[in-house]
Amino acid sequence: MSKKVQTCIGEVTINTPRDRDGTFDPQVVKKREKILADSLADRIIGLYAIGKSTREISDMLEEQFGNRISAETISSIIDRVLPEIQSWKSRPLDRIYPTVWLDAVHYKVMDEKNFLVCTYQKARGQTSGLAF
């Protein structure tokens, strides 16, 4: 049984199992729900952005929610933002990027039978040029 839901990036078709007894209770897209949670679409795009395949994303979502979203559905969500991803990847880079390193050390000091937690913090900034 297929169901069309609206997401933040357009309409997506989801295949749901037939349930004659009425015992199936979906967790990601609830019964009679027509809008897919924006956070789920964002999570799918985020996982794709870090290099996960559609099958890996499907497996991860099944593990987290106990409900499988097909690789085809994930692919259709990704295909809608793919032009934006491609344009971002091919954007021109700036010649200079500022960089900030932050570091901290936490240590305990005894002061009259009480322990105080002290922190030493260090920050360093630098601008780096890119070699073209």
PDB file of C-alpha atoms in Angstrom:
ATOM      1  CA  MET A   1       0.000   0.000   0.000  1.00  0.00           C
ATOM      2  CA  SER A   2       1.565   3.340  -0.973  1.00  0.00           C
ATOM      3  CA  LYS A   3       1.117   6.684   0.726  1.00  0.00           C
ATOM      4  CA  LYS A   4       2.122  10.145  -0.487  1.00  0.00           C
ATOM      5  CA  VAL A   5       3.464  12.508   2.161  1.00  0.00           C
ATOM      6  CA  GLN A   6       4.648  16.075   1.961  1.00  0.00           C
ATOM      7  CA  THR A   7       8.165  16.870   3.114  1.00  0.00           C
ATOM      8  CA  CYS A   8      10.070  20.123   3.253  1.00  0.00           C
ATOM      9  CA  ILE A   9      11.538  19.261  -0.160  1.00  0.00           C
ATOM     10  CA  GLY A  10       8.420  18.015  -1.935  1.00  0.00           C
ATOM     11  CA  GLU A  11       6.120  15.003  -2.202  1.00  0.00           C
ATOM     12  CA  VAL A  12       7.485  11.520  -1.412  1.00  0.00           C
ATOM     13  CA  THR A  13       5.782   8.134  -1.856  1.00  0.00           C
ATOM     14  CA  ILE A  14       6.121   5.650   1.025  1.00  0.00           C
ATOM     15  CA  ASN A  15       5.148   1.982   0.797  1.00  0.00           C
ATOM     16  CA  THR A  16       3.511   0.686   3.983  1.00  0.00           C
ATOM     17  CA  PRO A  17       2.592  -2.930   4.753  1.00  0.00           C
ATOM     18  CA  ARG A  18      -1.032  -4.001   4.682  1.00  0.00           C
ATOM     19  CA  ASP A  19      -2.423  -4.629   8.157  1.00  0.00           C
ATOM     20  CA  ARG A  20      -5.692  -6.558   8.309  1.00  0.00           C
ATOM     21  CA  ASP A  21      -5.718  -6.762  12.114  1.00  0.00           C
ATOM     22  CA  GLY A  22      -5.001  -3.061  12.695  1.00  0.00           C
ATOM     23  CA  THR A  23      -2.015  -3.891  14.902  1.00  0.00           C
ATOM     24  CA  PHE A  24       0.640  -2.123  12.822  1.00  0.00           C
ATOM     25  CA  ASP A  25       1.634   1.169  14.474  1.00  0.00           C
ATOM     26  CA  PRO A  26       4.179   3.114  12.396  1.00  0.00           C
ATOM     27  CA  GLN A  27       6.637   5.274  14.323  1.00  0.00           C
ATOM     28  CA  VAL A  28       8.177   7.576  11.707  1.00  0.00           C
ATOM     29  CA  VAL A  29       5.111   8.536   9.649  1.00  0.00           C
ATOM     30  CA  LYS A  30       2.034   7.947  11.798  1.00  0.00           C
ATOM     31  CA  LYS A  31      -1.284   6.653  10.469  1.00  0.00           C
ATOM     32  CA  ARG A  32      -3.182   9.281   8.438  1.00  0.00           C
ATOM     33  CA  GLU A  33      -0.197  11.621   8.702  1.00  0.00           C
ATOM     34  CA  LYS A  34       0.520  13.424   5.441  1.00  0.00           C
ATOM     35  CA  ILE A  35       3.552  15.502   6.453  1.00  0.00           C
ATOM     36  CA  LEU A  36       6.896  13.825   7.058  1.00  0.00           C
ATOM     37  CA  ALA A  37       8.817  15.347   9.941  1.00  0.00           C
ATOM     38  CA  ASP A  38      11.318  17.909   8.710  1.00  0.00           C
ATOM     39  CA  SER A  39      13.903  16.529  11.089  1.00  0.00           C
ATOM     40  CA  LEU A  40      13.795  13.128   9.377  1.00  0.00           C
ATOM     41  CA  ALA A  41      14.432  14.616   5.922  1.00  0.00           C
ATOM     42  CA  ASP A  42      17.233  16.728   7.417  1.00  0.00           C
ATOM     43  CA  ARG A  43      18.699  13.628   9.056  1.00  0.00           C
ATOM     44  CA  ILE A  44      18.631  11.746   5.732  1.00  0.00           C
ATOM     45  CA  ILE A  45      20.359  14.628   3.933  1.00  0.00           C
ATOM     46  CA  GLY A  46      22.918  14.934   6.734  1.00  0.00           C
ATOM     47  CA  LEU A  47      23.770  11.237   6.571  1.00  0.00           C
ATOM     48  CA  TYR A  48      24.142  11.460   2.798  1.00  0.00           C
ATOM     49  CA  ALA A  49      26.376  14.513   3.189  1.00  0.00           C
ATOM     50  CA  ILE A  50      28.840  12.580   5.354  1.00  0.00           C
ATOM     51  CA  GLY A  51      29.125   9.859   2.726  1.00  0.00           C
ATOM     52  CA  LYS A  52      26.552   7.231   3.725  1.00  0.00           C
ATOM     53  CA  SER A  53      24.900   5.270   0.908  1.00  0.00           C
ATOM     54  CA  THR A  54      21.113   5.074   0.573  1.00  0.00           C
ATOM     55  CA  ARG A  55      21.173   1.470   1.820  1.00  0.00           C
ATOM     56  CA  GLU A  56      23.276   2.439   4.850  1.00  0.00           C
ATOM     57  CA  ILE A  57      20.895   5.318   5.607  1.00  0.00           C
ATOM     58  CA  SER A  58      17.925   2.949   5.317  1.00  0.00           C
ATOM     59  CA  ASP A  59      19.592   0.482   7.700  1.00  0.00           C
ATOM     60  CA  MET A  60      20.431   3.232  10.214  1.00  0.00           C
ATOM     61  CA  LEU A  61      16.875   4.591  10.210  1.00  0.00           C
ATOM     62  CA  GLU A  62      15.470   1.085  10.654  1.00  0.00           C
ATOM     63  CA  GLU A  63      17.806   0.557  13.602  1.00  0.00           C
ATOM     64  CA  GLN A  64      16.818   3.879  15.205  1.00  0.00           C
ATOM     65  CA  PHE A  65      13.072   3.876  14.555  1.00  0.00           C
ATOM     66  CA  GLY A  66      12.316   0.200  13.975  1.00  0.00           C
ATOM     67  CA  ASN A  67      10.692   1.128  10.672  1.00  0.00           C
ATOM     68  CA  ARG A  68      12.318   0.681   7.276  1.00  0.00           C
ATOM     69  CA  ILE A  69      12.315   3.461   4.704  1.00  0.00           C
ATOM     70  CA  SER A  70      13.225   2.114   1.284  1.00  0.00           C
ATOM     71  CA  ALA A  71      16.442   3.134  -0.425  1.00  0.00           C
ATOM     72  CA  GLU A  72      14.311   4.425  -3.320  1.00  0.00           C
ATOM     73  CA  THR A  73      12.437   6.811  -1.008  1.00  0.00           C
ATOM     74  CA  ILE A  74      15.725   8.025   0.467  1.00  0.00           C
ATOM     75  CA  SER A  75      17.101   8.448  -3.032  1.00  0.00           C
ATOM     76  CA  SER A  76      14.083  10.551  -4.061  1.00  0.00           C
ATOM     77  CA  ILE A  77      14.604  12.819  -1.023  1.00  0.00           C
ATOM     78  CA  ILE A  78      18.301  13.204  -1.875  1.00  0.00           C
ATOM     79  CA  ASP A  79      17.592  13.786  -5.597  1.00  0.00           C
ATOM     80  CA  ARG A  80      15.545  16.868  -4.748  1.00  0.00           C
ATOM     81  CA  VAL A  81      18.499  18.580  -3.036  1.00  0.00           C
ATOM     82  CA  LEU A  82      21.226  17.159  -5.282  1.00  0.00           C
ATOM     83  CA  PRO A  83      21.462  20.305  -7.480  1.00  0.00           C
ATOM     84  CA  GLU A  84      22.113  22.394  -4.346  1.00  0.00           C
ATOM     85  CA  ILE A  85      24.762  19.928  -3.179  1.00  0.00           C
ATOM     86  CA  GLN A  86      26.483  19.995  -6.580  1.00  0.00           C
ATOM     87  CA  SER A  87      26.497  23.801  -6.724  1.00  0.00           C
ATOM     88  CA  TRP A  88      27.928  23.967  -3.183  1.00  0.00           C
ATOM     89  CA  LYS A  89      30.677  21.484  -4.073  1.00  0.00           C
ATOM     90  CA  SER A  90      31.658  23.461  -7.175  1.00  0.00           C
ATOM     91  CA  ARG A  91      31.553  26.921  -5.519  1.00  0.00           C
ATOM     92  CA  PRO A  92      34.680  29.079  -5.758  1.00  0.00           C
ATOM     93  CA  LEU A  93      36.848  29.024  -2.642  1.00  0.00           C
ATOM     94  CA  ASP A  94      38.092  32.118  -0.834  1.00  0.00           C
ATOM     95  CA  ARG A  95      41.810  32.772  -0.882  1.00  0.00           C
ATOM     96  CA  ILE A  96      42.044  33.269   2.919  1.00  0.00           C
ATOM     97  CA  TYR A  97      40.309  31.393   5.725  1.00  0.00           C
ATOM     98  CA  PRO A  98      40.590  32.419   9.388  1.00  0.00           C
ATOM     99  CA  THR A  99      41.283  29.565  11.806  1.00  0.00           C
ATOM    100  CA  VAL A 100      40.881  29.526  15.598  1.00  0.00           C
ATOM    101  CA  TRP A 101      42.306  26.827  17.875  1.00  0.00           C
ATOM    102  CA  LEU A 102      40.783  26.492  21.328  1.00  0.00           C
ATOM    103  CA  ASP A 103      42.208  24.378  24.106  1.00  0.00           C
ATOM    104  CA  ALA A 104      41.584  24.022  27.840  1.00  0.00           C
ATOM    105  CA  VAL A 105      43.062  22.088  30.738  1.00  0.00           C
ATOM    106  CA  HIS A 106      40.938  21.330  33.801  1.00  0.00           C
ATOM    107  CA  TYR A 107      42.657  20.530  37.072  1.00  0.00           C
ATOM    108  CA  LYS A 108      41.716  20.291  40.744  1.00  0.00           C
ATOM    109  CA  VAL A 109      43.423  22.395  43.407  1.00  0.00           C
ATOM    110  CA  MET A 110      43.070  21.797  47.131  1.00  0.00           C
ATOM    111  CA  ASP A 111      42.275  24.935  49.082  1.00  0.00           C
ATOM    112  CA  GLU A 112      41.796  24.513  52.843  1.00  0.00           C
ATOM    113  CA  LYS A 113      40.354  20.983  52.598  1.00  0.00           C
ATOM    114  CA  ASN A 114      38.157  21.875  49.610  1.00  0.00           C
ATOM    115  CA  PHE A 115      38.816  20.999  46.017  1.00  0.00           C
ATOM    116  CA  LEU A 116      38.452  23.759  43.448  1.00  0.00           C
ATOM    117  CA  VAL A 117      38.212  22.993  39.748  1.00  0.00           C
ATOM    118  CA  CYS A 118      40.390  25.430  37.819  1.00  0.00           C
ATOM    119  CA  THR A 119      40.578  25.869  34.081  1.00  0.00           C
ATOM    120  CA  TYR A 120      43.420  27.143  31.949  1.00  0.00           C
ATOM    121  CA  GLN A 121      42.149  28.221  28.540  1.00  0.00           C
ATOM    122  CA  LYS A 122      44.168  29.076  25.470  1.00  0.00           C
ATOM    123  CA  ALA A 123      43.068  30.455  22.123  1.00  0.00           C
ATOM    124  CA  ARG A 124      45.164  31.062  19.016  1.00  0.00           C
ATOM    125  CA  GLY A 125      44.037  32.622  15.783  1.00  0.00           C
ATOM    126  CA  GLN A 126      45.581  32.553  12.334  1.00  0.00           C
ATOM    127  CA  THR A 127      44.655  33.368   8.774  1.00  0.00           C
ATOM    128  CA  SER A 128      45.762  30.831   6.217  1.00  0.00           C
ATOM    129  CA  GLY A 129      46.080  31.428   2.532  1.00  0.00           C
ATOM    130  CA  LEU A 130      45.249  28.738  -0.008  1.00  0.00           C
ATOM    131  CA  ALA A 131      47.717  27.893  -2.731  1.00  0.00           C
ATOM    132  CA  PHE A 132      46.020  27.961  -6.130  1.00  0.00           C
TER     133      PHE A 132
END
